[in-house]
Amino acid sequence: MHALRWPVVLFDLDGTVLDTVELIRASHAHAVREVLGVELPDEELMAGIGTPLREQMEVFSAERADELFHVYRAWNHANTARLIERYPGVDEVLLELEAEGARLGIVTSKMLDAVELAFAALPPPIVWDVVITTEDTPLHKPHPAPLIAALERLEGTPAESVYVGDSPFDLQAARAAGMAGIGVTWGAFGRAALEAEEPLVVVDTPAELLEALAG
Ligand SMILES: [Mg+2]
């Protein structure tokens, strides 16, 4: 890598930087089984991934969303260290970007305590310049507010920034914020769902991501 196409690179966390896809799927399955007594297909369990947890629970049951939320979180937190994984090659991309002087941020719909648990289980290879969680803004992805909040902290502009994520909500938020979006296919969503959002590019490997981020 010889130059950075964007000096500010923001990343989604779940399914992009860390492999929490099985953790999330199993947490959802546990919550709807315990609270609602149902088994839902993975596609239904995973449809809202990338939006705040409380909103996803509203979709499963408006009346029992609070209970689902608490049962999900208790199981998820108890099983984070066991089920969370790194994606091979992603840490190397982060280290390369840091070495090139990029300002780097996480913009996630996760709550801060869950982010801290994830980072305790798998310590980041770099120092993140900003971490935006669901508590930081009243509105969430696909709304651009969390991305705008990250740029304010970093004193960056949309034009000099890119957002990398695995969900259509990430790419919608990037477009709404006026910044470039890059979709990655190693997370919870497939290529077709990402391409439908017409991002700058959709990549299949960390090596392709690094190529897309190079000037
Ligand atoms: Mg994600």
PDB file of C-alpha atoms and ligand atoms in Angstrom:
ATOM      1  CA  MET A   1       0.000   0.000   0.000  1.00  0.00           C
ATOM      2  CA  HIS A   2       1.477   3.371  -1.015  1.00  0.00           C
ATOM      3  CA  ALA A   3      -1.199   5.875  -0.205  1.00  0.00           C
ATOM      4  CA  LEU A   4      -4.622   6.093   1.277  1.00  0.00           C
ATOM      5  CA  ARG A   5      -7.557   6.875  -0.915  1.00  0.00           C
ATOM      6  CA  TRP A   6      -9.424   8.064   2.212  1.00  0.00           C
ATOM      7  CA  PRO A   7      -7.581   9.345   5.305  1.00  0.00           C
ATOM      8  CA  VAL A   8     -10.560   8.405   7.503  1.00  0.00           C
ATOM      9  CA  VAL A   9     -11.669   4.757   7.474  1.00  0.00           C
ATOM     10  CA  LEU A  10     -14.665   3.748   9.572  1.00  0.00           C
ATOM     11  CA  PHE A  11     -15.611   0.132  10.193  1.00  0.00           C
ATOM     12  CA  ASP A  12     -18.707  -1.707  11.296  1.00  0.00           C
ATOM     13  CA  LEU A  13     -17.826  -4.193  14.062  1.00  0.00           C
ATOM     14  CA  ASP A  14     -20.056  -7.302  13.912  1.00  0.00           C
ATOM     15  CA  GLY A  15     -19.474  -9.349  10.773  1.00  0.00           C
ATOM     16  CA  THR A  16     -16.890  -6.883   9.485  1.00  0.00           C
ATOM     17  CA  VAL A  17     -13.999  -6.552  11.969  1.00  0.00           C
ATOM     18  CA  LEU A  18     -14.924  -9.467  14.241  1.00  0.00           C
ATOM     19  CA  ASP A  19     -16.764 -12.667  13.445  1.00  0.00           C
ATOM     20  CA  THR A  20     -19.705 -12.517  15.819  1.00  0.00           C
ATOM     21  CA  VAL A  21     -22.134 -13.954  13.288  1.00  0.00           C
ATOM     22  CA  GLU A  22     -22.522 -17.364  14.977  1.00  0.00           C
ATOM     23  CA  LEU A  23     -22.620 -15.705  18.417  1.00  0.00           C
ATOM     24  CA  ILE A  24     -25.442 -13.429  17.282  1.00  0.00           C
ATOM     25  CA  ARG A  25     -27.356 -16.188  15.479  1.00  0.00           C
ATOM     26  CA  ALA A  26     -27.166 -18.473  18.511  1.00  0.00           C
ATOM     27  CA  SER A  27     -28.129 -15.624  20.875  1.00  0.00           C
ATOM     28  CA  HIS A  28     -31.213 -14.830  18.808  1.00  0.00           C
ATOM     29  CA  ALA A  29     -32.165 -18.523  18.588  1.00  0.00           C
ATOM     30  CA  HIS A  30     -31.801 -18.859  22.373  1.00  0.00           C
ATOM     31  CA  ALA A  31     -33.887 -15.744  23.101  1.00  0.00           C
ATOM     32  CA  VAL A  32     -36.845 -16.597  20.847  1.00  0.00           C
ATOM     33  CA  ARG A  33     -36.791 -20.223  22.059  1.00  0.00           C
ATOM     34  CA  GLU A  34     -36.728 -19.254  25.759  1.00  0.00           C
ATOM     35  CA  VAL A  35     -39.174 -16.368  25.611  1.00  0.00           C
ATOM     36  CA  LEU A  36     -41.508 -17.191  22.730  1.00  0.00           C
ATOM     37  CA  GLY A  37     -41.079 -20.971  22.596  1.00  0.00           C
ATOM     38  CA  VAL A  38     -40.386 -20.947  18.867  1.00  0.00           C
ATOM     39  CA  GLU A  39     -37.628 -22.051  16.503  1.00  0.00           C
ATOM     40  CA  LEU A  40     -37.127 -19.541  13.697  1.00  0.00           C
ATOM     41  CA  PRO A  41     -35.115 -20.088  10.511  1.00  0.00           C
ATOM     42  CA  ASP A  42     -31.690 -18.429  10.469  1.00  0.00           C
ATOM     43  CA  GLU A  43     -32.793 -16.063   7.721  1.00  0.00           C
ATOM     44  CA  GLU A  44     -35.498 -14.673   9.988  1.00  0.00           C
ATOM     45  CA  LEU A  45     -33.213 -14.569  13.033  1.00  0.00           C
ATOM     46  CA  MET A  46     -30.544 -12.659  11.122  1.00  0.00           C
ATOM     47  CA  ALA A  47     -32.643 -10.231   9.068  1.00  0.00           C
ATOM     48  CA  GLY A  48     -32.151  -7.249  11.389  1.00  0.00           C
ATOM     49  CA  ILE A  49     -28.462  -7.705  12.197  1.00  0.00           C
ATOM     50  CA  GLY A  50     -26.737  -4.341  12.149  1.00  0.00           C
ATOM     51  CA  THR A  51     -29.638  -2.460  13.689  1.00  0.00           C
ATOM     52  CA  PRO A  52     -29.925  -1.921  17.468  1.00  0.00           C
ATOM     53  CA  LEU A  53     -30.810  -5.043  19.434  1.00  0.00           C
ATOM     54  CA  ARG A  54     -33.932  -3.543  21.034  1.00  0.00           C
ATOM     55  CA  GLU A  55     -35.324  -2.780  17.546  1.00  0.00           C
ATOM     56  CA  GLN A  56     -34.635  -6.340  16.386  1.00  0.00           C
ATOM     57  CA  MET A  57     -36.542  -7.697  19.383  1.00  0.00           C
ATOM     58  CA  GLU A  58     -39.547  -5.515  18.547  1.00  0.00           C
ATOM     59  CA  VAL A  59     -39.764  -7.384  15.248  1.00  0.00           C
ATOM     60  CA  PHE A  60     -39.872 -10.771  17.000  1.00  0.00           C
ATOM     61  CA  SER A  61     -42.529  -9.607  19.497  1.00  0.00           C
ATOM     62  CA  ALA A  62     -43.576  -6.051  20.294  1.00  0.00           C
ATOM     63  CA  GLU A  63     -45.137  -7.105  23.621  1.00  0.00           C
ATOM     64  CA  ARG A  64     -42.219  -9.198  24.843  1.00  0.00           C
ATOM     65  CA  ALA A  65     -39.360  -7.161  23.384  1.00  0.00           C
ATOM     66  CA  ASP A  66     -37.980  -6.200  26.810  1.00  0.00           C
ATOM     67  CA  GLU A  67     -37.820  -9.811  27.957  1.00  0.00           C
ATOM     68  CA  LEU A  68     -36.253 -10.920  24.664  1.00  0.00           C
ATOM     69  CA  PHE A  69     -33.702  -8.133  24.974  1.00  0.00           C
ATOM     70  CA  HIS A  70     -32.641  -9.178  28.479  1.00  0.00           C
ATOM     71  CA  VAL A  71     -32.552 -12.919  27.726  1.00  0.00           C
ATOM     72  CA  TYR A  72     -30.549 -12.248  24.551  1.00  0.00           C
ATOM     73  CA  ARG A  73     -28.014 -10.087  26.344  1.00  0.00           C
ATOM     74  CA  ALA A  74     -27.501 -12.467  29.269  1.00  0.00           C
ATOM     75  CA  TRP A  75     -26.828 -15.415  26.934  1.00  0.00           C
ATOM     76  CA  ASN A  76     -24.801 -13.344  24.477  1.00  0.00           C
ATOM     77  CA  HIS A  77     -22.515 -11.940  27.174  1.00  0.00           C
ATOM     78  CA  ALA A  78     -22.043 -15.342  28.812  1.00  0.00           C
ATOM     79  CA  ASN A  79     -21.036 -16.875  25.460  1.00  0.00           C
ATOM     80  CA  THR A  80     -19.075 -14.053  23.812  1.00  0.00           C
ATOM     81  CA  ALA A  81     -15.621 -15.322  24.763  1.00  0.00           C
ATOM     82  CA  ARG A  82     -16.518 -18.848  23.581  1.00  0.00           C
ATOM     83  CA  LEU A  83     -18.059 -17.992  20.205  1.00  0.00           C
ATOM     84  CA  ILE A  84     -16.370 -14.793  18.968  1.00  0.00           C
ATOM     85  CA  GLU A  85     -13.676 -15.209  16.294  1.00  0.00           C
ATOM     86  CA  ARG A  86     -11.259 -13.113  14.297  1.00  0.00           C
ATOM     87  CA  TYR A  87     -11.498 -13.027  10.515  1.00  0.00           C
ATOM     88  CA  PRO A  88      -8.164 -14.155   9.048  1.00  0.00           C
ATOM     89  CA  GLY A  89      -6.438 -11.180   7.407  1.00  0.00           C
ATOM     90  CA  VAL A  90      -8.540  -8.372   8.857  1.00  0.00           C
ATOM     91  CA  ASP A  91      -6.070  -7.485  11.629  1.00  0.00           C
ATOM     92  CA  GLU A  92      -3.359  -7.129   8.979  1.00  0.00           C
ATOM     93  CA  VAL A  93      -5.524  -4.641   7.063  1.00  0.00           C
ATOM     94  CA  LEU A  94      -6.013  -2.583  10.233  1.00  0.00           C
ATOM     95  CA  LEU A  95      -2.292  -2.622  11.031  1.00  0.00           C
ATOM     96  CA  GLU A  96      -1.470  -1.526   7.478  1.00  0.00           C
ATOM     97  CA  LEU A  97      -3.965   1.347   7.622  1.00  0.00           C
ATOM     98  CA  GLU A  98      -2.616   2.459  10.999  1.00  0.00           C
ATOM     99  CA  ALA A  99       0.949   2.344   9.651  1.00  0.00           C
ATOM    100  CA  GLU A 100      -0.149   4.563   6.748  1.00  0.00           C
ATOM    101  CA  GLY A 101      -1.518   7.114   9.209  1.00  0.00           C
ATOM    102  CA  ALA A 102      -5.235   6.592   8.656  1.00  0.00           C
ATOM    103  CA  ARG A 103      -7.664   7.811  11.301  1.00  0.00           C
ATOM    104  CA  LEU A 104      -9.611   4.706  12.200  1.00  0.00           C
ATOM    105  CA  GLY A 105     -12.994   4.284  13.824  1.00  0.00           C
ATOM    106  CA  ILE A 106     -15.621   1.739  14.778  1.00  0.00           C
ATOM    107  CA  VAL A 107     -19.258   2.636  14.182  1.00  0.00           C
ATOM    108  CA  THR A 108     -21.496  -0.086  15.597  1.00  0.00           C
ATOM    109  CA  SER A 109     -25.115  -0.499  16.660  1.00  0.00           C
ATOM    110  CA  LYS A 110     -23.856  -2.645  19.557  1.00  0.00           C
ATOM    111  CA  MET A 111     -24.048  -1.345  23.118  1.00  0.00           C
ATOM    112  CA  LEU A 112     -20.816  -0.256  24.791  1.00  0.00           C
ATOM    113  CA  ASP A 113     -20.713  -3.116  27.320  1.00  0.00           C
ATOM    114  CA  ALA A 114     -20.983  -5.693  24.524  1.00  0.00           C
ATOM    115  CA  VAL A 115     -18.202  -3.957  22.576  1.00  0.00           C
ATOM    116  CA  GLU A 116     -16.002  -4.020  25.675  1.00  0.00           C
ATOM    117  CA  LEU A 117     -16.677  -7.742  26.132  1.00  0.00           C
ATOM    118  CA  ALA A 118     -15.766  -8.411  22.499  1.00  0.00           C
ATOM    119  CA  PHE A 119     -12.526  -6.414  22.780  1.00  0.00           C
ATOM    120  CA  ALA A 120     -11.670  -8.130  26.075  1.00  0.00           C
ATOM    121  CA  ALA A 121     -12.057 -11.535  24.389  1.00  0.00           C
ATOM    122  CA  LEU A 122     -10.153 -10.509  21.264  1.00  0.00           C
ATOM    123  CA  PRO A 123      -8.032  -7.405  21.859  1.00  0.00           C
ATOM    124  CA  PRO A 124      -7.836  -5.098  18.812  1.00  0.00           C
ATOM    125  CA  PRO A 125      -4.462  -5.042  17.020  1.00  0.00           C
ATOM    126  CA  ILE A 126      -4.600  -1.229  16.790  1.00  0.00           C
ATOM    127  CA  VAL A 127      -5.764   1.698  18.882  1.00  0.00           C
ATOM    128  CA  TRP A 128      -9.132   2.824  17.532  1.00  0.00           C
ATOM    129  CA  ASP A 129      -9.298   6.633  17.266  1.00  0.00           C
ATOM    130  CA  VAL A 130     -13.032   6.595  17.907  1.00  0.00           C
ATOM    131  CA  VAL A 131     -15.628   3.973  18.850  1.00  0.00           C
ATOM    132  CA  ILE A 132     -19.280   4.946  18.355  1.00  0.00           C
ATOM    133  CA  THR A 133     -21.832   2.636  20.025  1.00  0.00           C
ATOM    134  CA  THR A 134     -25.618   2.683  20.214  1.00  0.00           C
ATOM    135  CA  GLU A 135     -25.513   4.958  23.283  1.00  0.00           C
ATOM    136  CA  ASP A 136     -23.753   7.742  21.372  1.00  0.00           C
ATOM    137  CA  THR A 137     -26.619   8.824  19.120  1.00  0.00           C
ATOM    138  CA  PRO A 138     -30.409   8.909  19.372  1.00  0.00           C
ATOM    139  CA  LEU A 139     -30.727   7.601  15.798  1.00  0.00           C
ATOM    140  CA  HIS A 140     -29.003   4.526  14.400  1.00  0.00           C
ATOM    141  CA  LYS A 141     -27.980   2.897  11.143  1.00  0.00           C
ATOM    142  CA  PRO A 142     -29.321   3.046   8.463  1.00  0.00           C
ATOM    143  CA  HIS A 143     -29.594   6.679   9.633  1.00  0.00           C
ATOM    144  CA  PRO A 144     -26.284   8.512   9.090  1.00  0.00           C
ATOM    145  CA  ALA A 145     -26.161   9.943  12.649  1.00  0.00           C
ATOM    146  CA  PRO A 146     -23.586   7.456  14.043  1.00  0.00           C
ATOM    147  CA  LEU A 147     -21.248   8.044  11.097  1.00  0.00           C
ATOM    148  CA  ILE A 148     -21.604  11.808  11.432  1.00  0.00           C
ATOM    149  CA  ALA A 149     -20.845  11.489  15.165  1.00  0.00           C
ATOM    150  CA  ALA A 150     -17.643   9.583  14.367  1.00  0.00           C
ATOM    151  CA  LEU A 151     -16.569  12.251  11.871  1.00  0.00           C
ATOM    152  CA  GLU A 152     -17.194  14.999  14.422  1.00  0.00           C
ATOM    153  CA  ARG A 153     -14.916  13.252  16.916  1.00  0.00           C
ATOM    154  CA  LEU A 154     -12.260  12.722  14.253  1.00  0.00           C
ATOM    155  CA  GLU A 155     -12.684  16.189  12.745  1.00  0.00           C
ATOM    156  CA  GLY A 156     -13.150  14.530   9.379  1.00  0.00           C
ATOM    157  CA  THR A 157     -15.408  15.256   6.408  1.00  0.00           C
ATOM    158  CA  PRO A 158     -17.610  12.798   4.497  1.00  0.00           C
ATOM    159  CA  ALA A 159     -15.580  13.399   1.324  1.00  0.00           C
ATOM    160  CA  GLU A 160     -12.360  12.149   2.957  1.00  0.00           C
ATOM    161  CA  SER A 161     -14.044   9.164   4.600  1.00  0.00           C
ATOM    162  CA  VAL A 162     -15.193   5.663   3.781  1.00  0.00           C
ATOM    163  CA  TYR A 163     -17.350   3.209   5.728  1.00  0.00           C
ATOM    164  CA  VAL A 164     -16.703  -0.514   5.528  1.00  0.00           C
ATOM    165  CA  GLY A 165     -19.528  -2.864   6.531  1.00  0.00           C
ATOM    166  CA  ASP A 166     -21.176  -6.236   5.973  1.00  0.00           C
ATOM    167  CA  SER A 167     -24.832  -5.178   5.985  1.00  0.00           C
ATOM    168  CA  PRO A 168     -27.145  -3.222   3.691  1.00  0.00           C
ATOM    169  CA  PHE A 169     -27.825  -0.897   6.662  1.00  0.00           C
ATOM    170  CA  ASP A 170     -24.136   0.040   6.750  1.00  0.00           C
ATOM    171  CA  LEU A 171     -24.134   0.961   3.076  1.00  0.00           C
ATOM    172  CA  GLN A 172     -27.385   2.905   3.379  1.00  0.00           C
ATOM    173  CA  ALA A 173     -25.937   4.863   6.297  1.00  0.00           C
ATOM    174  CA  ALA A 174     -22.751   5.621   4.358  1.00  0.00           C
ATOM    175  CA  ARG A 175     -24.683   6.950   1.394  1.00  0.00           C
ATOM    176  CA  ALA A 176     -26.941   9.036   3.650  1.00  0.00           C
ATOM    177  CA  ALA A 177     -23.836  10.493   5.320  1.00  0.00           C
ATOM    178  CA  GLY A 178     -22.398  11.428   1.925  1.00  0.00           C
ATOM    179  CA  MET A 179     -19.430   9.098   2.218  1.00  0.00           C
ATOM    180  CA  ALA A 180     -18.184   6.173   0.183  1.00  0.00           C
ATOM    181  CA  GLY A 181     -19.318   2.706   1.236  1.00  0.00           C
ATOM    182  CA  ILE A 182     -17.527  -0.614   0.810  1.00  0.00           C
ATOM    183  CA  GLY A 183     -19.402  -3.881   1.354  1.00  0.00           C
ATOM    184  CA  VAL A 184     -17.646  -7.013   2.632  1.00  0.00           C
ATOM    185  CA  THR A 185     -19.100 -10.469   1.969  1.00  0.00           C
ATOM    186  CA  TRP A 186     -17.477 -12.347   4.895  1.00  0.00           C
ATOM    187  CA  GLY A 187     -20.176 -11.256   7.385  1.00  0.00           C
ATOM    188  CA  ALA A 188     -23.888 -11.856   7.767  1.00  0.00           C
ATOM    189  CA  PHE A 189     -25.124 -10.818   4.303  1.00  0.00           C
ATOM    190  CA  GLY A 190     -24.481 -12.022   0.781  1.00  0.00           C
ATOM    191  CA  ARG A 191     -23.126 -10.171  -2.233  1.00  0.00           C
ATOM    192  CA  ALA A 192     -26.545  -9.630  -3.835  1.00  0.00           C
ATOM    193  CA  ALA A 193     -27.948  -7.852  -0.755  1.00  0.00           C
ATOM    194  CA  LEU A 194     -24.884  -5.578  -0.646  1.00  0.00           C
ATOM    195  CA  GLU A 195     -24.758  -4.828  -4.373  1.00  0.00           C
ATOM    196  CA  ALA A 196     -28.433  -3.838  -4.246  1.00  0.00           C
ATOM    197  CA  GLU A 197     -27.306  -0.794  -2.224  1.00  0.00           C
ATOM    198  CA  GLU A 198     -24.919   0.226  -5.022  1.00  0.00           C
ATOM    199  CA  PRO A 199     -21.844   0.816  -2.856  1.00  0.00           C
ATOM    200  CA  LEU A 200     -18.539   1.865  -4.383  1.00  0.00           C
ATOM    201  CA  VAL A 201     -17.420  -1.754  -4.351  1.00  0.00           C
ATOM    202  CA  VAL A 202     -18.159  -5.096  -2.708  1.00  0.00           C
ATOM    203  CA  VAL A 203     -15.107  -7.149  -1.713  1.00  0.00           C
ATOM    204  CA  ASP A 204     -14.737 -10.829  -0.830  1.00  0.00           C
ATOM    205  CA  THR A 205     -11.394 -10.857   1.001  1.00  0.00           C
ATOM    206  CA  PRO A 206      -9.330  -8.592   3.279  1.00  0.00           C
ATOM    207  CA  ALA A 207      -6.702  -8.396   0.508  1.00  0.00           C
ATOM    208  CA  GLU A 208      -9.331  -6.992  -1.858  1.00  0.00           C
ATOM    209  CA  LEU A 209     -10.389  -4.556   0.829  1.00  0.00           C
ATOM    210  CA  LEU A 210      -6.850  -3.258   1.232  1.00  0.00           C
ATOM    211  CA  GLU A 211      -6.615  -2.827  -2.537  1.00  0.00           C
ATOM    212  CA  ALA A 212      -9.873  -0.841  -2.569  1.00  0.00           C
ATOM    213  CA  LEU A 213      -8.604   1.413   0.253  1.00  0.00           C
ATOM    214  CA  ALA A 214      -5.296   2.164  -1.478  1.00  0.00           C
ATOM    215  CA  GLY A 215      -4.911   5.379  -3.410  1.00  0.00           C
TER     216      GLY A 215
HETATM  217 MG    MG B   1     -22.290  -5.882  10.756  1.00  0.00          MG
END
